[in-house]
């Protein structure tokens, strides 16, 4: 096995990572842009009954493929895997833009989602390989900025492109930008190759894909498209319940498991996995439901829905950058998830107090508090997870962290949707929306408090400026410093 020892980050690492961030941005932007174009797509292609699958197919494929891409990067090198994920994403984008009916579009969106699964996990792992832990948070902040930019800019870009160029350009727009990212990464990324004789865990990959797909479908279908006791939901629940232990069993027997179970023997890795779920719940819940409150109760315009989230997104960008610089100077990180968990809990409690008389300014302050909490947590969870494992498993750790955030977001939106519908029933319209939002953030505060408790138990291991790859993961009581 060829390994890597990083003495320091390359001098031009920000320049190198621009191409990586562009590719990551395309994957995150896509659903936001396509969501805005959906009414136009349905008018041209028909298939209103399958509308939700245009988004669900992409989400499902992304979630299921993320840990597989991450593990393949550990085995065969991150550069070829990242380039392959960009190429597949671009192929899916081009075919989606050329789709002639709804079934074709859904199928091509699956291909696009498979490519997108390698973009986020690949970006995190590439940063982990290029940059020593002490400096890594500075560059992880770039990914937080990309996520915030996608959330704000996606609806704006999608609306503009659809109105002026047609819905197909919501997909074709990815092609020139993606080709730039592909060429950029090909020319600038120089990463060490790994384990040419490694074996792929095909059984584990198949079981993981089936299990994650079932879990996402439970969150997507349950109480929304189908009743919780419907045959469709009960079937996917059964698949998830049977698939999970089968996958775990397969990982104990595979020479190169997709998700090495030894990772969960490390306390910090387990705790940051909990935090990743909490971040997903809080982030996607807020993005999904706060614009509804702003538009319905506060009378904000729906045409600029991305801008409505600015009070939350700006603190994410600013705080993540500040936290990264402080951590780079001190080499310590425990205070960030603790402060982040506290702010996330406090922000959720504040948002749960909103009513029909809450001003936009007050709501913006509450959103800023939530955003600051996310800024302390979003990338720090990945960084701590990476610091808990050996360099050879850094991709798997990044993939698991990304997966848990995605699953947390899926279940968060499903849970909050059910809470909102239950509370909104029986009230006048404005009061019902306010009551639904209050219920959502009350439960969000409970979950965020769980995240805060998890953060308190993280063990501080000062990050070194440079050094050799880390030793094997330690037992649950003690995390391992990683170079």
Short mmCIF file of C-alpha atoms in Angstrom, two decimals:
data_model
loop_
_atom_site.label_atom_id
_atom_site.label_comp_id
_atom_site.label_asym_id
_atom_site.label_seq_id
_atom_site.Cartn_x
_atom_site.Cartn_y
_atom_site.Cartn_z
CA UNK A 1 0.00 0.00 0.00
CA UNK A 2 1.25 3.43 -0.89
CA UNK A 3 0.59 5.99 1.77
CA UNK A 4 0.98 9.73 2.05
CA UNK A 5 2.86 11.84 4.52
CA UNK A 6 1.98 15.50 4.34
CA UNK A 7 4.53 17.86 5.78
CA UNK A 8 2.46 20.90 5.00
CA UNK A 9 -0.30 22.04 2.67
CA UNK A 10 0.80 22.93 -0.87
CA UNK A 11 1.41 26.63 -1.22
CA UNK A 12 -1.21 26.90 -3.95
CA UNK A 13 -3.79 24.71 -2.20
CA UNK A 14 -6.56 27.31 -2.45
CA UNK A 15 -5.94 27.56 -6.17
CA UNK A 16 -6.07 23.76 -6.46
CA UNK A 17 -9.27 23.53 -4.45
CA UNK A 18 -11.13 26.07 -6.60
CA UNK A 19 -11.79 23.34 -9.16
CA UNK A 20 -12.85 20.91 -6.44
CA UNK A 21 -15.22 23.50 -4.94
CA UNK A 22 -16.72 24.28 -8.37
CA UNK A 23 -17.56 20.61 -8.88
CA UNK A 24 -19.02 20.40 -5.38
CA UNK A 25 -21.07 23.55 -6.01
CA UNK A 26 -22.66 22.03 -9.11
CA UNK A 27 -23.84 18.99 -7.16
CA UNK A 28 -25.33 21.11 -4.37
CA UNK A 29 -26.89 23.66 -6.73
CA UNK A 30 -28.64 21.12 -8.86
CA UNK A 31 -31.67 20.27 -6.75
CA UNK A 32 -32.22 23.95 -5.90
CA UNK A 33 -32.16 24.95 -9.57
CA UNK A 34 -34.27 22.02 -10.76
CA UNK A 35 -36.87 22.57 -8.04
CA UNK A 36 -37.54 26.05 -9.43
CA UNK A 37 -37.88 24.66 -12.97
CA UNK A 38 -40.29 21.84 -12.06
CA UNK A 39 -43.59 23.59 -12.99
CA UNK A 40 -42.23 24.30 -16.48
CA UNK A 41 -40.91 20.74 -16.83
CA UNK A 42 -44.31 19.28 -15.99
CA UNK A 43 -46.08 21.56 -18.47
CA UNK A 44 -43.83 20.28 -21.29
CA UNK A 45 -43.25 16.63 -20.38
CA UNK A 46 -46.40 15.81 -18.40
CA UNK A 47 -46.17 13.14 -15.71
CA UNK A 48 -47.48 15.21 -12.81
CA UNK A 49 -48.02 11.99 -10.83
CA UNK A 50 -44.27 11.30 -10.99
CA UNK A 51 -43.14 14.85 -10.30
CA UNK A 52 -41.67 14.14 -6.86
CA UNK A 53 -39.43 11.43 -8.31
CA UNK A 54 -37.42 13.99 -10.26
CA UNK A 55 -36.08 15.21 -6.91
CA UNK A 56 -36.33 11.94 -4.97
CA UNK A 57 -34.39 9.93 -7.56
CA UNK A 58 -31.48 12.36 -7.38
CA UNK A 59 -31.49 12.44 -3.56
CA UNK A 60 -31.73 8.67 -3.33
CA UNK A 61 -28.87 8.04 -5.74
CA UNK A 62 -26.69 10.65 -4.05
CA UNK A 63 -27.22 9.21 -0.57
CA UNK A 64 -26.72 5.60 -1.63
CA UNK A 65 -23.56 6.24 -3.65
CA UNK A 66 -21.77 8.64 -1.26
CA UNK A 67 -20.11 6.05 1.06
CA UNK A 68 -19.26 3.83 -1.92
CA UNK A 69 -17.47 6.66 -3.74
CA UNK A 70 -15.70 7.54 -0.49
CA UNK A 71 -14.40 3.99 -0.01
CA UNK A 72 -13.31 3.68 -3.64
CA UNK A 73 -11.27 6.83 -3.14
CA UNK A 74 -9.54 5.20 -0.17
CA UNK A 75 -8.76 2.12 -2.25
CA UNK A 76 -7.83 3.42 -5.68
CA UNK A 77 -6.94 7.08 -5.23
CA UNK A 78 -9.10 10.16 -4.80
CA UNK A 79 -8.23 11.93 -8.03
CA UNK A 80 -9.48 9.27 -10.51
CA UNK A 81 -12.61 8.73 -8.43
CA UNK A 82 -13.34 12.46 -8.20
CA UNK A 83 -12.82 12.91 -11.93
CA UNK A 84 -15.10 9.93 -12.60
CA UNK A 85 -17.83 11.38 -10.38
CA UNK A 86 -17.65 14.71 -12.24
CA UNK A 87 -17.86 12.91 -15.59
CA UNK A 88 -20.88 10.84 -14.52
CA UNK A 89 -22.59 13.94 -13.13
CA UNK A 90 -22.04 15.78 -16.43
CA UNK A 91 -23.31 12.81 -18.44
CA UNK A 92 -26.45 12.70 -16.31
CA UNK A 93 -26.88 16.46 -16.67
CA UNK A 94 -26.64 16.37 -20.45
CA UNK A 95 -29.04 13.44 -20.76
CA UNK A 96 -31.49 15.05 -18.31
CA UNK A 97 -31.53 18.20 -20.40
CA UNK A 98 -32.30 16.12 -23.51
CA UNK A 99 -35.03 14.00 -21.85
CA UNK A 100 -38.19 13.58 -23.94
CA UNK A 101 -40.51 12.31 -21.23
CA UNK A 102 -40.77 12.15 -17.46
CA UNK A 103 -39.57 8.54 -17.18
CA UNK A 104 -36.38 9.37 -19.09
CA UNK A 105 -35.79 12.42 -16.92
CA UNK A 106 -36.15 10.38 -13.72
CA UNK A 107 -33.73 7.73 -15.01
CA UNK A 108 -31.14 10.31 -16.02
CA UNK A 109 -31.53 12.04 -12.67
CA UNK A 110 -30.48 8.77 -11.01
CA UNK A 111 -27.29 8.84 -13.10
CA UNK A 112 -26.75 12.49 -12.19
CA UNK A 113 -27.26 11.68 -8.49
CA UNK A 114 -24.72 8.86 -8.62
CA UNK A 115 -22.14 11.34 -9.86
CA UNK A 116 -23.15 13.89 -7.23
CA UNK A 117 -22.59 11.28 -4.51
CA UNK A 118 -18.86 11.38 -5.25
CA UNK A 119 -18.58 15.17 -5.30
CA UNK A 120 -19.18 16.12 -1.64
CA UNK A 121 -17.44 13.13 -0.03
CA UNK A 122 -14.61 13.39 -2.56
CA UNK A 123 -14.08 17.09 -1.83
CA UNK A 124 -13.85 16.50 1.93
CA UNK A 125 -11.42 13.60 1.48
CA UNK A 126 -9.24 15.56 -0.96
CA UNK A 127 -8.93 18.38 1.57
CA UNK A 128 -8.07 15.75 4.18
CA UNK A 129 -5.27 14.39 2.01
CA UNK A 130 -3.84 17.69 0.84
CA UNK A 131 -3.90 19.58 4.13
CA UNK A 132 -2.60 18.69 7.65
CA UNK A 133 -5.29 18.69 10.39
CA UNK A 134 -4.14 21.92 12.01
CA UNK A 135 -4.75 23.84 8.77
CA UNK A 136 -7.67 21.79 7.49
CA UNK A 137 -10.51 23.79 9.05
CA UNK A 138 -9.49 26.89 7.10
CA UNK A 139 -10.19 25.04 3.89
CA UNK A 140 -13.23 23.17 5.22
CA UNK A 141 -14.79 26.63 5.61
CA UNK A 142 -14.75 26.86 1.81
CA UNK A 143 -17.23 23.98 1.66
CA UNK A 144 -19.58 25.77 4.08
CA UNK A 145 -19.46 28.81 1.82
CA UNK A 146 -20.25 26.63 -1.19
CA UNK A 147 -23.25 25.10 0.60
CA UNK A 148 -24.59 28.50 1.61
CA UNK A 149 -24.06 29.88 -1.91
CA UNK A 150 -25.95 26.93 -3.41
CA UNK A 151 -28.88 27.41 -1.04
CA UNK A 152 -29.14 31.14 -1.75
CA UNK A 153 -28.23 31.16 -5.43
CA UNK A 154 -29.96 27.96 -6.58
CA UNK A 155 -33.55 29.27 -6.66
CA UNK A 156 -32.41 32.59 -8.17
CA UNK A 157 -30.38 30.94 -10.93
CA UNK A 158 -33.07 28.34 -11.57
CA UNK A 159 -35.79 30.94 -11.97
CA UNK A 160 -33.69 33.17 -14.24
CA UNK A 161 -32.46 30.34 -16.48
CA UNK A 162 -35.91 28.77 -16.81
CA UNK A 163 -37.58 32.08 -17.67
CA UNK A 164 -34.96 33.21 -20.21
CA UNK A 165 -33.50 30.04 -21.71
CA UNK A 166 -35.93 27.20 -20.93
CA UNK A 167 -35.90 24.42 -18.34
CA UNK A 168 -33.41 22.28 -20.27
CA UNK A 169 -30.70 24.83 -19.53
CA UNK A 170 -31.20 24.16 -15.83
CA UNK A 171 -29.25 20.97 -16.71
CA UNK A 172 -27.14 22.17 -19.65
CA UNK A 173 -25.71 24.94 -17.46
CA UNK A 174 -23.75 22.24 -15.62
CA UNK A 175 -21.84 21.24 -18.76
CA UNK A 176 -19.48 24.19 -19.36
CA UNK A 177 -18.91 24.73 -15.64
CA UNK A 178 -18.40 21.03 -15.05
CA UNK A 179 -15.91 20.73 -17.91
CA UNK A 180 -13.92 23.60 -16.39
CA UNK A 181 -13.92 21.80 -13.03
CA UNK A 182 -12.90 18.53 -14.72
CA UNK A 183 -9.98 20.11 -16.57
CA UNK A 184 -8.94 22.12 -13.51
CA UNK A 185 -8.81 19.06 -11.26
CA UNK A 186 -7.01 17.00 -13.91
CA UNK A 187 -4.29 19.60 -14.26
CA UNK A 188 -3.83 20.70 -10.64
CA UNK A 189 -4.60 17.71 -8.42
CA UNK A 190 -1.55 15.61 -7.62
CA UNK A 191 -2.47 12.94 -5.11
CA UNK A 192 -0.84 9.68 -4.09
CA UNK A 193 -2.26 6.49 -5.61
CA UNK A 194 -3.42 3.74 -3.25
CA UNK A 195 -3.74 -0.02 -2.97
CA UNK A 196 -3.84 -1.18 -6.60
CA UNK A 197 -4.63 -4.77 -5.59
CA UNK A 198 -7.48 -3.93 -3.21
CA UNK A 199 -10.72 -5.87 -3.45
CA UNK A 200 -14.08 -4.14 -3.91
CA UNK A 201 -16.79 -5.17 -1.45
CA UNK A 202 -19.54 -5.81 -4.01
CA UNK A 203 -21.89 -7.49 -1.55
CA UNK A 204 -21.54 -4.68 0.96
CA UNK A 205 -22.07 -2.07 -1.76
CA UNK A 206 -25.25 -3.79 -2.94
CA UNK A 207 -26.67 -4.21 0.57
CA UNK A 208 -25.78 -0.64 1.50
CA UNK A 209 -27.45 0.73 -1.63
CA UNK A 210 -30.65 -1.21 -0.97
CA UNK A 211 -30.71 -0.28 2.72
CA UNK A 212 -30.04 3.43 2.25
CA UNK A 213 -32.55 3.59 -0.60
CA UNK A 214 -35.18 2.03 1.65
CA UNK A 215 -34.38 4.41 4.52
CA UNK A 216 -34.64 7.47 2.26
CA UNK A 217 -37.91 6.19 0.78
CA UNK A 218 -39.37 5.74 4.26
CA UNK A 219 -38.54 9.38 5.01
CA UNK A 220 -39.80 10.56 1.61
CA UNK A 221 -43.00 8.52 1.34
CA UNK A 222 -44.14 8.11 4.95
CA UNK A 223 -47.09 10.37 5.76
CA UNK A 224 -46.61 12.32 2.52
CA UNK A 225 -47.12 10.31 -0.67
CA UNK A 226 -48.42 7.28 1.23
CA UNK A 227 -49.87 6.64 4.65
CA UNK A 228 -47.52 5.16 7.23
CA UNK A 229 -49.51 1.92 7.28
CA UNK A 230 -49.70 1.63 3.47
CA UNK A 231 -48.20 -1.42 1.73
CA UNK A 232 -45.60 0.78 0.03
CA UNK A 233 -44.23 2.27 3.26
CA UNK A 234 -44.44 -0.98 5.21
CA UNK A 235 -42.49 -2.72 2.42
CA UNK A 236 -39.61 -0.25 2.42
CA UNK A 237 -39.54 -0.30 6.24
CA UNK A 238 -39.19 -4.10 6.10
CA UNK A 239 -36.40 -3.81 3.51
CA UNK A 240 -34.56 -1.30 5.72
CA UNK A 241 -35.01 -3.41 8.87
CA UNK A 242 -33.70 -6.55 7.13
CA UNK A 243 -31.07 -4.78 5.05
CA UNK A 244 -29.25 -3.02 7.89
CA UNK A 245 -28.19 -6.13 9.88
CA UNK A 246 -27.36 -7.90 6.61
CA UNK A 247 -25.07 -5.02 5.63
CA UNK A 248 -23.42 -4.95 9.07
CA UNK A 249 -22.83 -8.71 8.86
CA UNK A 250 -21.25 -8.31 5.42
CA UNK A 251 -18.86 -5.67 6.77
CA UNK A 252 -17.48 -8.08 9.36
CA UNK A 253 -16.45 -10.49 6.60
CA UNK A 254 -15.23 -8.22 3.80
CA UNK A 255 -11.44 -7.75 3.41
CA UNK A 256 -12.05 -4.09 2.48
CA UNK A 257 -15.47 -3.16 3.93
CA UNK A 258 -17.32 -0.16 2.50
CA UNK A 259 -17.73 1.20 6.03
CA UNK A 260 -15.14 -0.32 8.39
CA UNK A 261 -17.03 -1.02 11.61
CA UNK A 262 -13.85 -0.35 13.55
CA UNK A 263 -14.52 3.35 12.93
CA UNK A 264 -17.39 3.14 15.42
CA UNK A 265 -15.02 1.95 18.11
CA UNK A 266 -13.74 5.51 18.33
CA UNK A 267 -15.63 7.81 20.69
CA UNK A 268 -15.11 11.00 18.71
CA UNK A 269 -16.20 9.37 15.47
CA UNK A 270 -19.45 8.16 17.03
CA UNK A 271 -20.16 11.53 18.65
CA UNK A 272 -19.52 13.47 15.45
CA UNK A 273 -21.81 11.06 13.62
CA UNK A 274 -24.57 12.06 16.04
CA UNK A 275 -23.73 15.71 15.42
CA UNK A 276 -23.87 15.16 11.65
CA UNK A 277 -27.42 13.86 11.96
CA UNK A 278 -28.38 16.85 14.12
CA UNK A 279 -26.83 19.29 11.64
CA UNK A 280 -28.78 17.65 8.81
CA UNK A 281 -32.05 17.87 10.73
CA UNK A 282 -31.55 21.52 11.69
CA UNK A 283 -30.18 22.66 8.34
CA UNK A 284 -32.65 21.03 5.99
CA UNK A 285 -35.58 21.63 8.32
CA UNK A 286 -34.84 25.35 8.45
CA UNK A 287 -34.24 25.63 4.70
CA UNK A 288 -37.50 23.81 3.96
CA UNK A 289 -39.86 25.56 6.38
CA UNK A 290 -38.56 29.02 7.28
CA UNK A 291 -39.33 30.47 3.80
CA UNK A 292 -42.90 29.19 4.23
CA UNK A 293 -43.26 31.21 7.43
CA UNK A 294 -41.67 34.27 5.86
CA UNK A 295 -43.87 34.16 2.77
CA UNK A 296 -47.15 33.21 4.44
CA UNK A 297 -47.06 35.00 7.79
CA UNK A 298 -44.66 37.85 7.10
CA UNK A 299 -45.69 38.53 3.51
CA UNK A 300 -42.27 38.10 1.90
CA UNK A 301 -42.06 37.59 -1.86
CA UNK A 302 -41.70 34.02 -3.07
CA UNK A 303 -39.85 35.11 -6.24
CA UNK A 304 -36.61 35.61 -4.29
CA UNK A 305 -36.99 32.70 -1.88
CA UNK A 306 -33.25 32.07 -1.77
CA UNK A 307 -32.64 35.57 -0.42
CA UNK A 308 -35.04 34.92 2.44
CA UNK A 309 -32.43 32.64 3.99
CA UNK A 310 -29.65 35.24 3.95
CA UNK A 311 -29.93 35.95 7.72
CA UNK A 312 -29.09 32.28 8.33
CA UNK A 313 -26.60 31.70 5.51
CA UNK A 314 -24.33 34.70 6.04
CA UNK A 315 -23.45 33.67 9.63
CA UNK A 316 -22.69 30.14 8.38
CA UNK A 317 -20.08 31.53 5.99
CA UNK A 318 -18.58 34.05 8.43
CA UNK A 319 -18.50 31.80 11.50
CA UNK A 320 -17.06 28.79 9.66
CA UNK A 321 -14.21 30.95 8.35
CA UNK A 322 -13.48 32.43 11.79
CA UNK A 323 -13.61 29.03 13.50
CA UNK A 324 -11.23 27.59 10.91
CA UNK A 325 -8.65 30.32 11.46
CA UNK A 326 -8.85 30.07 15.24
CA UNK A 327 -8.51 26.30 15.15
CA UNK A 328 -5.53 26.58 12.81
CA UNK A 329 -3.75 28.82 15.33
CA UNK A 330 -4.62 26.88 18.48
CA UNK A 331 -4.82 23.29 17.26
CA UNK A 332 -7.90 22.76 19.44
CA UNK A 333 -11.46 22.13 18.36
CA UNK A 334 -13.74 20.92 21.17
CA UNK A 335 -15.04 24.40 21.96
CA UNK A 336 -16.50 24.77 18.46
CA UNK A 337 -19.00 21.88 18.51
CA UNK A 338 -19.94 22.80 22.10
CA UNK A 339 -20.60 26.45 21.24
CA UNK A 340 -22.25 25.38 17.99
CA UNK A 341 -24.55 22.95 19.76
CA UNK A 342 -25.51 25.62 22.31
CA UNK A 343 -26.26 28.22 19.60
CA UNK A 344 -28.19 25.68 17.54
CA UNK A 345 -30.34 24.79 20.55
CA UNK A 346 -30.86 28.43 21.53
CA UNK A 347 -31.70 29.42 17.95
CA UNK A 348 -34.27 26.63 17.68
CA UNK A 349 -35.86 27.66 20.99
CA UNK A 350 -36.05 31.27 19.79
CA UNK A 351 -37.59 30.27 16.44
CA UNK A 352 -40.15 28.16 18.32
CA UNK A 353 -41.50 31.37 19.94
CA UNK A 354 -42.41 33.06 16.65
CA UNK A 355 -46.02 34.03 16.05
CA UNK A 356 -48.10 36.04 13.62
CA UNK A 357 -46.80 39.29 15.16
CA UNK A 358 -43.07 38.44 14.93
CA UNK A 359 -41.25 41.04 12.85
CA UNK A 360 -38.88 40.18 10.00
CA UNK A 361 -36.02 41.75 11.95
CA UNK A 362 -36.66 39.58 15.01
CA UNK A 363 -37.02 36.46 12.89
CA UNK A 364 -33.76 37.39 11.15
CA UNK A 365 -31.95 37.58 14.49
CA UNK A 366 -33.24 34.14 15.46
CA UNK A 367 -32.16 32.75 12.06
CA UNK A 368 -28.72 34.32 12.50
CA UNK A 369 -28.33 32.51 15.83
CA UNK A 370 -29.21 29.22 14.16
CA UNK A 371 -26.84 29.97 11.29
CA UNK A 372 -23.97 30.74 13.66
CA UNK A 373 -24.51 27.37 15.33
CA UNK A 374 -24.43 25.63 11.95
CA UNK A 375 -21.26 27.56 11.06
CA UNK A 376 -19.48 26.14 14.10
CA UNK A 377 -20.67 22.60 13.38
CA UNK A 378 -21.11 21.88 9.68
CA UNK A 379 -17.50 21.35 8.65
CA UNK A 380 -16.08 20.75 12.12
CA UNK A 381 -17.97 17.44 12.36
CA UNK A 382 -16.21 16.18 9.23
CA UNK A 383 -12.83 17.43 10.41
CA UNK A 384 -13.10 15.74 13.83
CA UNK A 385 -14.28 12.53 12.16
CA UNK A 386 -11.25 12.62 9.86
CA UNK A 387 -8.95 13.28 12.79
CA UNK A 388 -10.29 10.16 14.51
CA UNK A 389 -9.16 7.68 11.83
CA UNK A 390 -6.10 6.57 9.92
CA UNK A 391 -5.27 8.31 6.66
CA UNK A 392 -6.23 5.17 4.72
CA UNK A 393 -9.80 5.47 6.07
CA UNK A 394 -10.20 9.22 5.73
CA UNK A 395 -12.48 8.85 2.71
CA UNK A 396 -14.75 6.38 4.48
CA UNK A 397 -14.95 8.68 7.49
CA UNK A 398 -15.84 11.66 5.27
CA UNK A 399 -18.44 9.58 3.43
CA UNK A 400 -20.11 8.36 6.62
CA UNK A 401 -20.27 11.89 8.01
CA UNK A 402 -21.80 13.18 4.76
CA UNK A 403 -24.24 10.26 4.66
CA UNK A 404 -25.46 10.84 8.22
CA UNK A 405 -26.02 14.52 7.44
CA UNK A 406 -28.06 13.57 4.36
CA UNK A 407 -30.12 10.99 6.25
CA UNK A 408 -30.67 13.46 9.09
CA UNK A 409 -31.92 16.00 6.58
CA UNK A 410 -34.27 13.50 4.92
CA UNK A 411 -35.81 12.38 8.19
CA UNK A 412 -35.83 15.92 9.56
CA UNK A 413 -37.91 17.19 6.65
CA UNK A 414 -40.25 14.18 6.90
CA UNK A 415 -40.66 14.56 10.68
CA UNK A 416 -41.13 18.31 10.51
CA UNK A 417 -43.62 17.99 7.67
CA UNK A 418 -45.76 15.64 9.76
CA UNK A 419 -45.53 17.96 12.79
CA UNK A 420 -46.40 20.99 10.68
CA UNK A 421 -49.46 19.37 9.11
CA UNK A 422 -50.77 18.17 12.47
CA UNK A 423 -50.37 21.55 14.16
CA UNK A 424 -51.61 23.63 11.21
CA UNK A 425 -54.92 21.76 11.10
CA UNK A 426 -57.70 23.43 13.04
CA UNK A 427 -56.28 26.98 13.00
CA UNK A 428 -56.92 29.94 10.81
CA UNK A 429 -54.39 29.95 8.00
CA UNK A 430 -51.78 32.37 9.36
CA UNK A 431 -52.11 31.10 12.92
CA UNK A 432 -51.89 27.52 11.65
CA UNK A 433 -48.63 28.19 9.80
CA UNK A 434 -47.17 29.89 12.90
CA UNK A 435 -48.27 27.00 15.13
CA UNK A 436 -46.74 24.49 12.73
CA UNK A 437 -43.41 26.34 12.67
CA UNK A 438 -43.39 26.56 16.48
CA UNK A 439 -43.90 22.81 16.73
CA UNK A 440 -41.11 22.14 14.24
CA UNK A 441 -38.53 24.18 16.09
CA UNK A 442 -39.60 22.94 19.50
CA UNK A 443 -38.66 19.43 18.44
CA UNK A 444 -35.61 20.77 16.62
CA UNK A 445 -34.46 22.26 19.94
CA UNK A 446 -34.80 18.85 21.60
CA UNK A 447 -32.70 17.17 18.92
CA UNK A 448 -30.13 19.98 18.99
CA UNK A 449 -29.85 19.57 22.77
CA UNK A 450 -28.94 15.93 22.14
CA UNK A 451 -26.23 17.20 19.80
CA UNK A 452 -24.98 19.58 22.49
CA UNK A 453 -24.71 16.71 24.97
CA UNK A 454 -22.76 14.68 22.38
CA UNK A 455 -20.40 17.64 21.85
CA UNK A 456 -19.67 17.85 25.57
CA UNK A 457 -18.29 14.30 25.51
CA UNK A 458 -15.88 14.86 22.62
CA UNK A 459 -12.30 14.30 23.73
CA UNK A 460 -9.89 17.11 22.85
CA UNK A 461 -6.84 15.87 20.95
CA UNK A 462 -4.68 18.85 19.86
CA UNK A 463 -4.09 18.82 16.11
CA UNK A 464 -0.54 18.65 14.91
CA UNK A 465 0.85 20.90 12.19
CA UNK A 466 2.30 17.93 10.33
CA UNK A 467 3.41 14.37 10.83
CA UNK A 468 3.05 10.77 9.70
CA UNK A 469 -0.28 8.99 9.18
CA UNK A 470 -2.16 8.18 12.35
CA UNK A 471 -2.10 4.87 14.12
CA UNK A 472 -5.05 2.49 14.11
CA UNK A 473 -8.33 3.79 15.58
CA UNK A 474 -8.39 3.61 19.35
CA UNK A 475 -11.12 2.09 21.50
CA UNK A 476 -14.22 4.16 22.15
CA UNK A 477 -12.76 5.81 25.20
CA UNK A 478 -9.90 7.56 23.40
CA UNK A 479 -9.68 9.23 19.94
CA UNK A 480 -6.57 9.12 17.80
CA UNK A 481 -4.74 12.25 16.60
CA UNK A 482 -4.31 12.25 12.83
CA UNK A 483 -1.69 14.14 10.88
#
